[in-house]
Structure formats: C-alpha cells, structure tokens
CSV table of N, CA and C in Angstrom, one decimal:
chain,number,residue,atom,x,y,z
A,1,MET,N,0.7,-1.3,0.0
A,1,MET,CA,0.1,0.0,-0.2
A,1,MET,C,0.8,1.0,0.0
A,2,ARG,N,0.6,1.8,-0.6
A,2,ARG,CA,1.3,3.1,-1.0
A,2,ARG,C,0.2,4.4,-1.0
A,3,SER,N,0.6,5.9,-0.5
A,3,SER,CA,0.1,6.5,-0.4
A,3,SER,C,1.5,8.0,-0.6
A,4,GLY,N,1.7,8.1,-2.5
A,4,GLY,CA,2.3,9.0,-3.2
A,4,GLY,C,4.0,7.8,-3.1
A,5,ASP,N,4.7,8.4,-2.6
A,5,ASP,CA,6.0,8.0,-2.1
A,5,ASP,C,6.1,7.7,-1.0
A,6,THR,N,5.5,7.3,-0.2
A,6,THR,CA,5.1,6.8,1.0
A,6,THR,C,4.7,5.4,1.1
A,7,VAL,N,5.3,4.2,1.5
A,7,VAL,CA,5.2,2.5,1.8
A,7,VAL,C,4.2,2.8,3.0
A,8,ILE,N,3.4,2.5,2.7
A,8,ILE,CA,2.4,2.1,4.6
A,8,ILE,C,2.3,1.4,4.6
A,9,ALA,N,1.8,0.5,4.2
A,9,ALA,CA,2.3,-1.6,4.4
A,9,ALA,C,2.3,-1.9,3.2
A,10,ARG,N,2.9,-3.6,4.0
A,10,ARG,CA,4.0,-4.8,2.3
A,10,ARG,C,3.7,-5.6,3.7
A,11,THR,N,3.5,-6.6,2.8
A,11,THR,CA,3.3,-7.9,3.6
A,11,THR,C,2.9,-9.2,2.9
A,12,THR,N,3.4,-10.2,2.8
A,12,THR,CA,3.5,-11.7,2.1
A,12,THR,C,2.4,-11.8,2.7
A,13,ARG,N,1.5,-12.0,4.1
A,13,ARG,CA,0.2,-12.2,4.5
A,13,ARG,C,-0.4,-11.7,4.5
A,14,SER,N,-1.7,-11.1,3.9
A,14,SER,CA,-2.5,-10.9,4.2
A,14,SER,C,-3.8,-11.3,3.9
A,15,VAL,N,-5.1,-11.4,4.4
A,15,VAL,CA,-6.2,-12.0,4.6
A,15,VAL,C,-7.2,-11.1,3.9
A,16,VAL,N,-7.9,-11.8,3.0
A,16,VAL,CA,-8.8,-11.4,2.4
A,16,VAL,C,-10.4,-11.7,2.3
A,17,LEU,N,-11.3,-11.0,2.7
A,17,LEU,CA,-12.4,-10.9,3.3
A,17,LEU,C,-13.4,-10.9,2.3
A,18,CYS,N,-14.3,-11.2,1.7
A,18,CYS,CA,-14.9,-11.4,0.4
A,18,CYS,C,-16.8,-11.3,1.6
A,19,GLU,N,-17.8,-10.2,1.2
A,19,GLU,CA,-18.5,-10.3,1.4
A,19,GLU,C,-20.1,-9.7,0.3
A,20,SER,N,-21.5,-11.0,0.2
A,20,SER,CA,-21.7,-10.5,-0.8
A,20,SER,C,-22.0,-9.2,-1.4
A,21,GLY,N,-21.8,-8.9,-3.1
A,21,GLY,CA,-21.9,-7.5,-3.4
A,21,GLY,C,-20.8,-5.9,-3.2
A,22,PHE,N,-20.0,-6.8,-2.7
A,22,PHE,CA,-18.8,-5.7,-2.7
A,22,PHE,C,-17.8,-6.8,-2.6
A,23,ALA,N,-16.2,-5.9,-2.8
A,23,ALA,CA,-15.5,-6.5,-4.0
A,23,ALA,C,-14.5,-6.6,-2.6
A,24,PRO,N,-13.5,-7.4,-3.3
A,24,PRO,CA,-12.6,-8.7,-1.8
A,24,PRO,C,-11.8,-7.7,-1.3
A,25,ARG,N,-12.1,-7.7,-0.1
A,25,ARG,CA,-11.3,-6.6,0.7
A,25,ARG,C,-10.2,-7.4,1.5
A,26,TRP,N,-8.8,-6.5,1.3
A,26,TRP,CA,-7.3,-7.4,1.6
A,26,TRP,C,-7.2,-6.6,3.1
A,27,TYR,N,-7.1,-7.3,4.3
A,27,TYR,CA,-6.7,-7.2,5.7
A,27,TYR,C,-5.0,-6.9,5.5
A,28,VAL,N,-4.3,-6.3,6.1
A,28,VAL,CA,-2.4,-5.9,6.7
A,28,VAL,C,-2.8,-6.1,8.6
A,29,SER,N,-1.6,-7.8,8.7
A,29,SER,CA,-1.3,-7.2,10.1
A,29,SER,C,-0.4,-5.4,10.4
A,30,ARG,N,-1.0,-5.1,12.0
A,30,ARG,CA,-0.6,-4.3,12.2
A,30,ARG,C,0.6,-4.1,12.2
A,31,GLU,N,1.9,-5.3,12.2
A,31,GLU,CA,3.4,-5.3,12.0
A,31,GLU,C,3.2,-4.7,10.9
A,32,ASP,N,2.7,-5.3,9.7
A,32,ASP,CA,3.5,-4.8,8.2
A,32,ASP,C,2.6,-4.2,7.9
A,33,VAL,N,2.2,-2.6,8.9
A,33,VAL,CA,1.9,-1.4,8.8
A,33,VAL,C,2.7,0.0,8.9
A,34,GLN,N,2.9,0.4,8.9
A,34,GLN,CA,3.8,2.5,9.0
A,34,GLN,C,2.5,3.0,10.0
A,35,GLU,N,2.5,1.9,11.4
A,35,GLU,CA,1.2,3.2,12.2
A,35,GLU,C,1.5,4.5,12.3
A,36,LYS,N,3.0,5.1,12.5
A,36,LYS,CA,3.0,6.5,12.1
A,36,LYS,C,2.3,7.4,11.1
A,37,GLU,N,2.2,6.3,10.0
A,37,GLU,CA,1.3,7.3,8.6
A,37,GLU,C,0.1,6.9,8.7
A,38,LEU,N,-0.7,6.3,9.9
A,38,LEU,CA,-2.4,6.5,10.2
A,38,LEU,C,-2.8,7.8,11.3
A,39,THR,N,-3.3,8.4,11.0
A,39,THR,CA,-4.0,9.2,11.9
A,39,THR,C,-5.4,9.0,12.3
A,40,PRO,N,-5.9,8.7,13.4
A,40,PRO,CA,-6.8,8.2,13.9
A,40,PRO,C,-7.8,9.7,13.6
A,41,VAL,N,-9.0,9.2,13.2
A,41,VAL,CA,-9.7,9.9,13.5
A,41,VAL,C,-11.6,10.5,14.4
A,42,GLU,N,-12.2,10.7,14.5
A,42,GLU,CA,-13.4,10.2,15.3
A,42,GLU,C,-14.7,10.1,14.5
A,43,GLY,N,-15.5,9.1,15.1
A,43,GLY,CA,-16.2,8.6,14.5
A,43,GLY,C,-15.9,7.1,14.2
A,44,ARG,N,-16.5,6.6,14.5
A,44,ARG,CA,-16.7,4.9,14.2
A,44,ARG,C,-17.7,4.5,13.0
A,45,THR,N,-18.2,3.5,12.3
A,45,THR,CA,-19.3,3.1,11.7
A,45,THR,C,-19.8,1.6,12.9
A,46,PHE,N,-20.5,0.9,12.5
A,46,PHE,CA,-21.4,-0.5,12.8
A,46,PHE,C,-21.9,-0.5,11.5
A,47,CYS,N,-20.6,-2.0,11.9
A,47,CYS,CA,-21.2,-3.5,10.5
A,47,CYS,C,-22.0,-4.2,11.1
A,48,PRO,N,-23.4,-4.6,11.2
A,48,PRO,CA,-23.8,-6.0,11.9
A,48,PRO,C,-22.8,-7.5,11.6
A,49,TYR,N,-22.1,-7.1,10.5
A,49,TYR,CA,-21.3,-8.8,10.6
A,49,TYR,C,-20.4,-8.2,11.1
A,50,LYS,N,-19.6,-7.2,10.8
A,50,LYS,CA,-18.1,-7.3,11.8
A,50,LYS,C,-18.0,-6.2,12.9
A,51,GLY,N,-19.1,-5.7,13.4
A,51,GLY,CA,-18.7,-4.8,14.4
A,51,GLY,C,-18.1,-3.4,14.4
A,52,LEU,N,-18.0,-3.0,15.2
A,52,LEU,CA,-17.2,-1.5,14.9
A,52,LEU,C,-16.0,-1.4,13.9
A,53,ALA,N,-16.1,-0.2,13.5
A,53,ALA,CA,-15.2,0.3,12.4
A,53,ALA,C,-14.1,1.3,13.2
A,54,SER,N,-12.9,1.5,12.9
A,54,SER,CA,-12.1,2.5,13.4
A,54,SER,C,-11.9,3.0,11.8
A,55,TYR,N,-11.7,4.4,12.1
A,55,TYR,CA,-10.6,4.8,11.0
A,55,TYR,C,-9.6,5.6,10.9
A,56,TYR,N,-9.0,6.0,9.6
A,56,TYR,CA,-7.7,6.4,9.9
A,56,TYR,C,-7.7,7.5,8.3
A,57,ASP,N,-6.7,8.9,8.2
A,57,ASP,CA,-6.7,9.4,7.1
A,57,ASP,C,-5.2,8.9,6.8
A,58,ILE,N,-5.0,9.2,5.6
A,58,ILE,CA,-3.1,8.7,5.6
A,58,ILE,C,-3.1,9.9,4.7
A,59,GLY,N,-2.1,10.8,4.9
A,59,GLY,CA,-1.9,12.4,4.4
A,59,GLY,C,-3.1,13.1,4.1
A,60,GLU,N,-3.6,13.3,3.1
A,60,GLU,CA,-4.7,14.4,2.5
A,60,GLU,C,-5.9,13.3,2.9
A,61,ALA,N,-5.5,11.9,2.4
A,61,ALA,CA,-6.8,10.5,2.1
A,61,ALA,C,-7.3,10.6,3.0
A,62,LYS,N,-8.8,11.3,3.6
A,62,LYS,CA,-9.5,11.2,4.0
A,62,LYS,C,-10.0,9.6,4.0
A,63,LYS,N,-10.9,9.3,5.7
A,63,LYS,CA,-10.3,7.8,5.5
A,63,LYS,C,-10.1,7.3,4.5
A,64,ALA,N,-9.0,6.2,4.4
A,64,ALA,CA,-7.8,6.3,3.7
A,64,ALA,C,-8.0,4.6,3.9
A,65,ALA,N,-7.8,4.0,5.4
A,65,ALA,CA,-8.1,3.2,6.6
A,65,ALA,C,-8.4,3.0,6.9
A,66,TRP,N,-9.2,1.6,7.4
A,66,TRP,CA,-9.7,0.9,8.5
A,66,TRP,C,-10.2,-0.1,9.3
A,67,SER,N,-10.1,0.1,10.9
A,67,SER,CA,-9.5,-1.8,11.7
A,67,SER,C,-11.0,-1.8,11.8
A,68,TYR,N,-11.1,-2.9,12.4
A,68,TYR,CA,-12.0,-3.2,13.5
A,68,TYR,C,-11.7,-3.7,14.3
A,69,ARG,N,-11.3,-2.7,15.5
A,69,ARG,CA,-10.4,-3.5,16.4
A,69,ARG,C,-10.6,-4.5,17.2
A,70,GLU,N,-12.0,-5.1,17.4
A,70,GLU,CA,-12.7,-6.2,18.2
A,70,GLU,C,-14.1,-6.7,17.3
A,71,ALA,N,-13.4,-7.4,16.3
A,71,ALA,CA,-13.9,-7.5,15.6
A,71,ALA,C,-14.9,-8.9,16.4
A,72,TYR,N,-16.1,-8.9,15.2
A,72,TYR,CA,-17.1,-10.4,15.6
A,72,TYR,C,-15.9,-11.5,15.7
A,73,PRO,N,-16.4,-12.4,16.6
A,73,PRO,CA,-15.8,-13.5,16.4
A,73,PRO,C,-15.7,-14.2,15.1
A,74,GLU,N,-16.9,-14.7,15.0
A,74,GLU,CA,-17.3,-15.2,12.9
A,74,GLU,C,-16.3,-14.6,12.0
A,75,VAL,N,-15.9,-13.6,11.8
A,75,VAL,CA,-14.8,-12.6,11.1
A,75,VAL,C,-13.6,-12.6,12.2
A,76,GLY,N,-13.6,-13.3,13.1
A,76,GLY,CA,-12.3,-12.9,14.2
A,76,GLY,C,-11.2,-13.0,13.6
A,77,ARG,N,-10.7,-13.5,11.7
A,77,ARG,CA,-9.7,-13.7,11.4
A,77,ARG,C,-9.0,-11.8,11.1
A,78,VAL,N,-9.6,-11.0,10.9
A,78,VAL,CA,-9.4,-9.6,9.9
A,78,VAL,C,-9.7,-9.1,12.0
A,79,ASP,N,-9.7,-9.5,12.7
A,79,ASP,CA,-9.4,-8.5,13.6
A,79,ASP,C,-8.1,-7.1,14.3
A,80,ASP,N,-8.4,-6.3,14.6
A,80,ASP,CA,-7.5,-5.8,14.2
A,80,ASP,C,-6.4,-5.8,13.9
A,81,LEU,N,-6.7,-6.4,12.3
A,81,LEU,CA,-5.9,-6.2,11.1
A,81,LEU,C,-6.5,-4.5,10.5
A,82,VAL,N,-5.4,-3.7,9.3
A,82,VAL,CA,-6.0,-2.9,8.8
A,82,VAL,C,-6.1,-3.4,7.0
A,83,SER,N,-7.2,-2.7,6.5
A,83,SER,CA,-7.5,-2.1,5.3
A,83,SER,C,-7.8,-1.0,4.5
A,84,PHE,N,-7.0,-1.1,3.3
A,84,PHE,CA,-7.0,0.3,3.2
A,84,PHE,C,-8.2,0.3,1.4
A,85,GLU,N,-8.6,1.4,1.1
A,85,GLU,CA,-9.3,2.4,0.3
A,85,GLU,C,-8.9,2.3,-0.9
A,86,PRO,N,-8.5,0.8,-2.3
A,86,PRO,CA,-7.7,1.2,-3.2
A,86,PRO,C,-8.3,2.3,-4.0
A,87,ASP,N,-9.6,3.0,-3.6
A,87,ASP,CA,-9.2,4.3,-4.2
A,87,ASP,C,-8.8,5.7,-4.3
A,88,LYS,N,-8.3,5.4,-2.1
A,88,LYS,CA,-7.8,6.3,-1.7
A,88,LYS,C,-6.1,6.6,-1.7
A,89,VAL,N,-6.2,5.7,-1.8
A,89,VAL,CA,-4.2,5.4,-1.7
A,89,VAL,C,-3.9,3.8,-2.3
A,90,GLU,N,-3.0,3.4,-3.2
A,90,GLU,CA,-2.6,2.9,-3.9
A,90,GLU,C,-2.1,1.3,-3.1
A,91,VAL,N,-3.0,0.1,-3.6
A,91,VAL,CA,-3.0,-1.2,-2.7
A,91,VAL,C,-2.7,-2.1,-4.3
A,92,TYR,N,-1.7,-2.5,-3.3
A,92,TYR,CA,-1.3,-4.4,-5.3
A,92,TYR,C,-0.9,-5.2,-4.5
A,93,LEU,N,-1.9,-6.4,-5.4
A,93,LEU,CA,-2.0,-7.6,-5.1
A,93,LEU,C,-1.5,-8.0,-5.8
A,94,ASP,N,-0.4,-9.2,-5.8
A,94,ASP,CA,0.3,-9.3,-6.8
A,94,ASP,C,1.6,-9.3,-7.8
A,95,GLY,N,2.0,-7.7,-6.7
A,95,GLY,CA,2.3,-6.4,-8.3
A,95,GLY,C,1.6,-5.8,-9.4
A,96,GLU,N,0.1,-6.2,-8.9
A,96,GLU,CA,-1.1,-5.6,-9.6
A,96,GLU,C,-2.0,-4.8,-9.0
A,97,ARG,N,-1.9,-3.4,-9.1
A,97,ARG,CA,-2.7,-2.1,-8.5
A,97,ARG,C,-4.0,-2.7,-8.7
A,98,LEU,N,-4.9,-2.7,-7.4
A,98,LEU,CA,-6.7,-2.9,-7.2
A,98,LEU,C,-7.1,-2.1,-7.3
A,99,HIS,N,-8.4,-1.8,-8.0
A,99,HIS,CA,-8.8,-0.4,-8.5
A,99,HIS,C,-10.6,-1.0,-7.9
A,100,LEU,N,-11.3,-0.3,-7.7
A,100,LEU,CA,-13.1,-0.8,-7.2
A,100,LEU,C,-13.5,-1.0,-8.1
A,101,GLU,N,-14.3,-1.8,-8.4
A,101,GLU,CA,-15.0,-1.8,-9.4
A,101,GLU,C,-16.0,-1.3,-9.6
A,102,PRO,N,-16.4,-0.5,-10.6
A,102,PRO,CA,-18.4,0.5,-10.0
A,102,PRO,C,-19.1,0.1,-9.5
A,103,GLY,N,-20.2,1.0,-8.4
A,103,GLY,CA,-20.5,0.4,-7.2
A,103,GLY,C,-20.1,-0.6,-5.9
A,104,GLN,N,-18.7,-0.7,-6.1
A,104,GLN,CA,-18.3,-1.4,-4.7
A,104,GLN,C,-17.9,-0.5,-3.5
A,105,GLN,N,-17.6,1.1,-4.0
A,105,GLN,CA,-18.0,1.7,-2.6
A,105,GLN,C,-19.1,1.0,-1.6
A,106,VAL,N,-18.1,1.0,-0.5
A,106,VAL,CA,-19.7,0.8,1.3
A,106,VAL,C,-20.5,2.2,0.8
A,107,VAL,N,-21.7,1.9,0.8
A,107,VAL,CA,-22.7,3.4,1.2
A,107,VAL,C,-23.0,2.7,2.4
A,108,PRO,N,-22.8,3.9,3.2
A,108,PRO,CA,-22.9,4.4,4.9
A,108,PRO,C,-24.5,4.4,4.9
A,109,HIS,N,-25.5,3.9,4.5
A,109,HIS,CA,-26.7,3.9,4.6
A,109,HIS,C,-27.5,2.3,3.6
A,110,GLY,N,-28.7,2.2,4.2
A,110,GLY,CA,-29.0,1.3,3.7
A,110,GLY,C,-29.8,0.2,4.6
A,111,VAL,N,-31.0,-0.6,5.0
A,111,VAL,CA,-32.0,-1.1,5.3
A,111,VAL,C,-30.4,-2.3,6.8
A,112,ASP,N,-29.1,-2.2,6.6
A,112,ASP,CA,-28.2,-2.6,7.4
A,112,ASP,C,-27.3,-1.8,7.7
A,113,ARG,N,-27.5,-0.3,7.7
A,113,ARG,CA,-26.2,0.7,7.3
A,113,ARG,C,-27.3,1.6,8.7
A,114,SER,N,-28.5,1.5,9.1
A,114,SER,CA,-28.7,2.6,9.6
A,114,SER,C,-28.5,2.5,10.9
A,115,LEU,N,-27.4,1.8,11.5
A,115,LEU,CA,-27.8,1.3,13.0
A,115,LEU,C,-26.9,2.5,13.7
A,116,GLY,N,-27.0,3.2,14.4
A,116,GLY,CA,-25.6,3.8,15.1
A,116,GLY,C,-24.5,3.2,15.8
A,117,THR,N,-23.5,3.6,16.1
A,117,THR,CA,-22.7,3.0,17.3
A,117,THR,C,-23.8,3.3,18.8
A,118,ASP,N,-23.9,4.3,19.1
A,118,ASP,CA,-24.6,4.1,20.3
A,118,ASP,C,-25.4,3.3,21.1
A,119,GLU,N,-25.8,2.6,19.7
A,119,GLU,CA,-27.0,0.9,20.3
A,119,GLU,C,-25.9,-0.2,20.6
A,120,VAL,N,-24.5,-0.1,19.9
A,120,VAL,CA,-23.6,-0.9,20.1
A,120,VAL,C,-22.6,-0.8,21.5
A,121,LEU,N,-22.4,0.1,21.3
A,121,LEU,CA,-21.8,0.6,22.9
A,121,LEU,C,-22.4,0.1,24.4
A,122,SER,N,-23.9,0.2,24.0
A,122,SER,CA,-24.8,0.2,25.1
A,122,SER,C,-25.3,-0.9,25.4
A,123,HIS,N,-24.7,-2.4,24.4
A,123,HIS,CA,-25.0,-3.1,25.2
A,123,HIS,C,-23.5,-3.8,25.8
C-alpha cells in the first residue's frame, strides 16, 4: 500500500474478506503497517457482520484505511487488522494495482446501515 512515494504497508500474509455485493477487501497485520502514517479520525461506523470500524486518514486521503479493533468472533481473522481503500491510496496485490469496480464503494446507509454506534456501545 502506498500513498504517493510513501509505503504504508507491505506484507506477504494478507487476509482477504469476501462479502456478498462488495469487492474482496484485503486486511494487513499491524506489524506490517507503518502505523505512524495512520492518523485516527473521530467517529466509527457499525457493520452488523463485523462490528465497529475505526478509521484513519493517510496524509490528505480521508478515511483511507479502517480496522475492526474488536471484530465479532465470526470474522475473527480480521480482528485488529487494517484494510485500505484502493480508490484513496495505491493498493497492490501480486504487483497489480487494485481498483474498485463500479458500485463497490461502501454505502453508509441502507437497511443494515442505519444502526448507530451508540446502540452497539450501550450493550
């Protein structure tokens, strides 16, 4: 993963997560990420399948990365790993740059997207 000339992450052990209707998302161990390049941002979102997501800016790219710091056990393989938005930073897989297909951006609304984080945090 790159932002301009800066390498943000390099790994040979990424984890892929496939969800219906979305492009595969690649997650990277924090050990393989230059954490100093990630700036935490206020606010989180809730996914009914994975839990609460925290976001990070990378340079000028807003919310270019995210992490499920306490993912649900059913998706425990991505717990505390970091994923990157290929339309905001350069993401390469086996030397080929990834691009989101049309319609693959996450939509923050819909039948499963209207839940607030306060509902989750209160339990």
